[in-house]
Each structure stands twice: as structure tokens, then as C-alpha cells.
Short mmCIF file of C-alpha atoms in Angstrom, two decimals:
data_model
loop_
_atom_site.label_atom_id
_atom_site.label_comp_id
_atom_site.label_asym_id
_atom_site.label_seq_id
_atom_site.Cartn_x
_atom_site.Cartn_y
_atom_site.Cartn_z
CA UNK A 1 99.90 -21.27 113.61
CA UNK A 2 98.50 -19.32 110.64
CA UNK A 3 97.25 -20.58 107.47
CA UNK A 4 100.03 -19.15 105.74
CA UNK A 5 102.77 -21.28 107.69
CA UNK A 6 100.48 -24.62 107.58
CA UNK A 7 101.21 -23.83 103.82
CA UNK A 8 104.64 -23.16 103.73
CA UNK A 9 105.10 -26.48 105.43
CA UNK A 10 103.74 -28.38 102.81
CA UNK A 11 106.24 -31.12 101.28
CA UNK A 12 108.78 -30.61 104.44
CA UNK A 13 110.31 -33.81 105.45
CA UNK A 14 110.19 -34.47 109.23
CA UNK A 15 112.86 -36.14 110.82
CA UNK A 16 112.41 -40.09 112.34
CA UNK A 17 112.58 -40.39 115.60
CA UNK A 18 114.68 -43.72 115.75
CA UNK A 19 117.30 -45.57 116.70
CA UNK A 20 118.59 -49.73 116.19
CA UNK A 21 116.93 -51.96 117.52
CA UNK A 22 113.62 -50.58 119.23
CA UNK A 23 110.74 -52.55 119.96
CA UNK A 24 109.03 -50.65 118.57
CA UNK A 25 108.73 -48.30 115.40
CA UNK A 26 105.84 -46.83 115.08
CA UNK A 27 104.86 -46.12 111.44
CA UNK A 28 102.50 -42.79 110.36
CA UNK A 29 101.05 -42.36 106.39
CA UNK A 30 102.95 -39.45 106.26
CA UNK A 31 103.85 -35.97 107.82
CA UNK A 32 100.44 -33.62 108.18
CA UNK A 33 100.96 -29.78 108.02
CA UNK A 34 100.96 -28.81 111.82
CA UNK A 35 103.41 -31.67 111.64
CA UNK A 36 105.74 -30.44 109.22
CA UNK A 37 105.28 -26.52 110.71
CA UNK A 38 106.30 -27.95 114.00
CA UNK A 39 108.64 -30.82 113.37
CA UNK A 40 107.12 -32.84 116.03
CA UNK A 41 105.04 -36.31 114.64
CA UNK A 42 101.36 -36.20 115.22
CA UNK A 43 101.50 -32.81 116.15
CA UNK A 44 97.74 -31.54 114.90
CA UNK A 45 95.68 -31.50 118.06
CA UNK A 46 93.11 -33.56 117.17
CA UNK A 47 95.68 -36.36 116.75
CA UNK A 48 95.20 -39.53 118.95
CA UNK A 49 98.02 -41.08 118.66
CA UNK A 50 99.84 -39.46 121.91
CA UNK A 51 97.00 -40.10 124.16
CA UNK A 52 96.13 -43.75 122.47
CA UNK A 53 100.25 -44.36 123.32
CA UNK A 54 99.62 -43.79 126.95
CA UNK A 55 96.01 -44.98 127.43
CA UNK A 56 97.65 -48.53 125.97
CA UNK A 57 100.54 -48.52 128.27
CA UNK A 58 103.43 -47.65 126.16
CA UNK A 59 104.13 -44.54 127.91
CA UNK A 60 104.23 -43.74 131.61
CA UNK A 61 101.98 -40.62 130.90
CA UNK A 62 100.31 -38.30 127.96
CA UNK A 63 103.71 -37.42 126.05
CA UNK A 64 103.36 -33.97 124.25
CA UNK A 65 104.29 -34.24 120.91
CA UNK A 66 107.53 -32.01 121.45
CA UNK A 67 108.24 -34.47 123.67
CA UNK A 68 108.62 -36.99 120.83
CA UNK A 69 112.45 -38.13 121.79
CA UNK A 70 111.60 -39.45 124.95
CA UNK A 71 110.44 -42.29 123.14
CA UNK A 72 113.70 -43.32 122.06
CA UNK A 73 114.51 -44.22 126.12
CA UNK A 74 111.16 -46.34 126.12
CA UNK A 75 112.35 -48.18 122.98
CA UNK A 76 109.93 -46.51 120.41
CA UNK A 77 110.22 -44.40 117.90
CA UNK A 78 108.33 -42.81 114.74
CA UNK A 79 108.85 -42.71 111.16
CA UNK A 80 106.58 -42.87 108.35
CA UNK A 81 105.60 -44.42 104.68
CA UNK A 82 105.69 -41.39 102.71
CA UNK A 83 108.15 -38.68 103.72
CA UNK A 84 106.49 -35.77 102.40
CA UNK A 85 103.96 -33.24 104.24
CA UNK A 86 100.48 -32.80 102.97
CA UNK A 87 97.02 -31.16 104.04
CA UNK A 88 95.28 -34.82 103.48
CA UNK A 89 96.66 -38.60 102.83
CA UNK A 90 94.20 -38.60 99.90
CA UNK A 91 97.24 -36.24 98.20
CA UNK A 92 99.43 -38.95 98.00
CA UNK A 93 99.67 -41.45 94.87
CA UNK A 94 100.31 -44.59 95.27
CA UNK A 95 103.45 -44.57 93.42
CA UNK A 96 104.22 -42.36 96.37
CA UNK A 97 103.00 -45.20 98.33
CA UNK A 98 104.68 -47.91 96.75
CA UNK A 99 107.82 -46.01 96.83
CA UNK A 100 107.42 -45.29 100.45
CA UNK A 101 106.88 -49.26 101.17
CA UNK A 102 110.35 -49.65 99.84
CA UNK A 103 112.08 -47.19 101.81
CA UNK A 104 110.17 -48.21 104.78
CA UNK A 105 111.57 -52.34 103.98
CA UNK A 106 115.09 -51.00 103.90
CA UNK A 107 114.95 -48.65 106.78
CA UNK A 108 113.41 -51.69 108.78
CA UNK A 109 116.33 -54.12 107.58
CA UNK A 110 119.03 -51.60 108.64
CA UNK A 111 117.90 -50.63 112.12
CA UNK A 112 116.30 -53.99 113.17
CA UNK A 113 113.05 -52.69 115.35
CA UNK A 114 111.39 -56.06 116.92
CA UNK A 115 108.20 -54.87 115.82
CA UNK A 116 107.08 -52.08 112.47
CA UNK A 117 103.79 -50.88 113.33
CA UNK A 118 101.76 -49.21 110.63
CA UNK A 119 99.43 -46.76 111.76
CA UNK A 120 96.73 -46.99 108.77
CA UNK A 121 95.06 -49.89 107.54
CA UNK A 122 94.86 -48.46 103.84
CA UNK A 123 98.47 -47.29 103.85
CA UNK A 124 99.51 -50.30 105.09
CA UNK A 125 97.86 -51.88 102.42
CA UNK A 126 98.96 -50.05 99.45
CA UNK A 127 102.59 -49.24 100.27
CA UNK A 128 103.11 -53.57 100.94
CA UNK A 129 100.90 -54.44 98.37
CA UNK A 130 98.43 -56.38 101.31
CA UNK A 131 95.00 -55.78 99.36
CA UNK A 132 92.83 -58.07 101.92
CA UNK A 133 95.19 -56.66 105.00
CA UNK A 134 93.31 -56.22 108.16
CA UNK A 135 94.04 -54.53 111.52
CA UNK A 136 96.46 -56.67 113.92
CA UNK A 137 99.75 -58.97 113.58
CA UNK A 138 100.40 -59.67 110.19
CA UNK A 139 101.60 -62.53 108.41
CA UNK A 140 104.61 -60.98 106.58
CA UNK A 141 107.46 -59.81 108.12
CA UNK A 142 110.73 -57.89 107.23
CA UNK A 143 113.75 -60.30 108.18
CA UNK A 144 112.93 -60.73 111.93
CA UNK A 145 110.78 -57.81 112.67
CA UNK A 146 107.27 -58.63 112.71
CA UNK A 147 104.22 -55.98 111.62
CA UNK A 148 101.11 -54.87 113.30
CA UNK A 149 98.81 -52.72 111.01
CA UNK A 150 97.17 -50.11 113.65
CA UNK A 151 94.09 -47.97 112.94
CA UNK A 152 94.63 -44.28 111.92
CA UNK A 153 95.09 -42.34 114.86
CA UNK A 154 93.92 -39.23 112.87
CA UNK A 155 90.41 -37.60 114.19
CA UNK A 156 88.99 -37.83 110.98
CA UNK A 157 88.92 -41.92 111.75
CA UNK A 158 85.37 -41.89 113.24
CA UNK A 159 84.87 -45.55 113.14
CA UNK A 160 87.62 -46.25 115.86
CA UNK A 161 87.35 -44.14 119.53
CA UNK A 162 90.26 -43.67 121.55
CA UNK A 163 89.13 -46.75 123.48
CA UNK A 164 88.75 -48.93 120.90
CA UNK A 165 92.35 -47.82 119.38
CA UNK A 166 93.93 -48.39 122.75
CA UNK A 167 93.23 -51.57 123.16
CA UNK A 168 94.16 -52.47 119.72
CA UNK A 169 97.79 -50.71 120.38
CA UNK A 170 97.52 -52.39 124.03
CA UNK A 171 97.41 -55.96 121.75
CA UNK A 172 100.54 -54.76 120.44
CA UNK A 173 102.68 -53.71 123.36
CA UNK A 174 101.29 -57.34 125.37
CA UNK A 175 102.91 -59.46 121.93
CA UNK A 176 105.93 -57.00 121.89
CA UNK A 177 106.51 -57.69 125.53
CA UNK A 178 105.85 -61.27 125.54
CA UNK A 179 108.20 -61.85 121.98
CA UNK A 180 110.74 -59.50 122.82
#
């Protein structure tokens, strides 16, 4: 991929990858370049989120991130707060942010996942208006899905290994299979 089409993908819209009534819908900030060149979700390489999926037992092996509809049969799938592709989160307002929240709310109350999870702490934050949110199960819900704010899966998150990231998503997928 050359610099030149990283660019051009800037402010593409990736599709979700969803469907009613998942267990799970996993949540990104919102669309990096190599995303938005590609079309696939996490796409950049140094990405964790496809190995932290399968390290924490959602998926029976490493998906590729082409691969991404083949979550749909395990009952996930992928969306995110703010549609448009950037270079960096930090490009995003939090208009942007707040706006996002309340497209997220109404995507949530029309396709009914059991569980929204919210891959960033801070965009979790600012798009639900959670100042003092921390990482786990969270206390507000959207009708009768119920939210788990994740850590960033992006490699620039240095404070959280793949390890320690698993385990958090493993938390998840134990209370998603033990509350349906």
C-alpha cells in the first residue's frame, strides 16, 4: 500500500460487519487508513485486535482481517463510534464523538446485540459522556444490551500487551456466555 492510497482513503466510510441480534458487537474509535484502503476493520498490521479475538477465545483461530464476515457465523460483528477514516483518533472532535455516541445508541436499539463492546476507554468515554468510565462491564446500558469498555487494541496502546488485553476481552466472552 503506498502513501498515496493510505491518503486517498482518508474520510472513507467502512462498512459494519453486523447483523440482529449478535452477542456481540464489537465497537472500534473509528476506521484507520489501511482500514479504509482495504475495507477490512483493524486492518493495519500492527493491530491487536484479531489476535487478542482469538487468544481470548472468541474465535476458533487468528482470523485475517479479510476474513472479517466470518464473524457474523460466531455471533460478532464490528462497527464503530465515528464513521470516518483518519491517520490518528486524535483527528477526531468530539462533536464527532458525541455525534458518533448517538448513532452508535440507535444502531444498538435497532439490531439488539446482547452485548456493545467499546474498544477504547477514552472513546468510550467521550462519545457516552462517561468522564470517570473505566475498563470492564459498565453500569449503563442501551435497552437490554449491556456495555463492556475494552482497551485499544491499536499498537500505539503500550500500557496494555496482548496478554493483558486478552484476558480483559476473555472477561467479556465468560459474562456474554454466562448472560446470554
Amino acid at each position: 500500500m503506498t502513501p498515496e492510497e493510505l491518503q486517498a482513503a482518508r474520510d472513507r466510510v467502512v462498512p459494519d460487519v453486523v447483523a440482529d441480534g449478535l452477542s456481540v458487537l464489537f465497537c472500534g474509535i473509528n476506521p484507520g487508513l489501511m482500514t479504509a484502503a482495504t475495507g477490512h476493520h483493524f486492518a493495519r498490521p500492527g493491530n491487536r485486535f484479531w489476535p487478542v479475538l482469538h487468544l481470548s477465545g472468541f474465535t476458533p483461530r487468528r482470523f485475517m482481517p479479510a476474513e472479517q464476515a466470518e464473524l457474523l457465523g460466531l455471533g460478532l460483528g464490528v462497527t464503530n463510534v465515528v464513521a470516518r477514516a483518519t491517520a490518528r483518533a486524535d483527528e477526531l472532535s468530539d462533536e464527532e464523538f458525541h455525534e458518533g455516541g448517538r448513532l452508535l445508541r440507535a444502531k444498538v436499539e435497532r439490531l439488539r446485540p446482547g452485548w456493545l463492546a467499546v474498544v477504547g476507554i477514552t472513546a468510550y468515554r467521550t462519545a457516552f459522556d462517561e468522564k470517570r468510565a473505566r475498563i470492564g462491564r459498565q453500569e449503563r446500558t442501551i435497552g437490554a444490551t449491556r456495555i463492556w469498555a475494552l482497551p485499544n487494541p491499536s499498537g500505539l496502546n503500550a500500557h496494555w500487551t496482548a496478554k493483558t488485553m486478552a484476558e480483559e476481552f476473555g472477561r467479556l466472552r465468560a459474562a456474554a456466555t454466562e448472560e446470554g
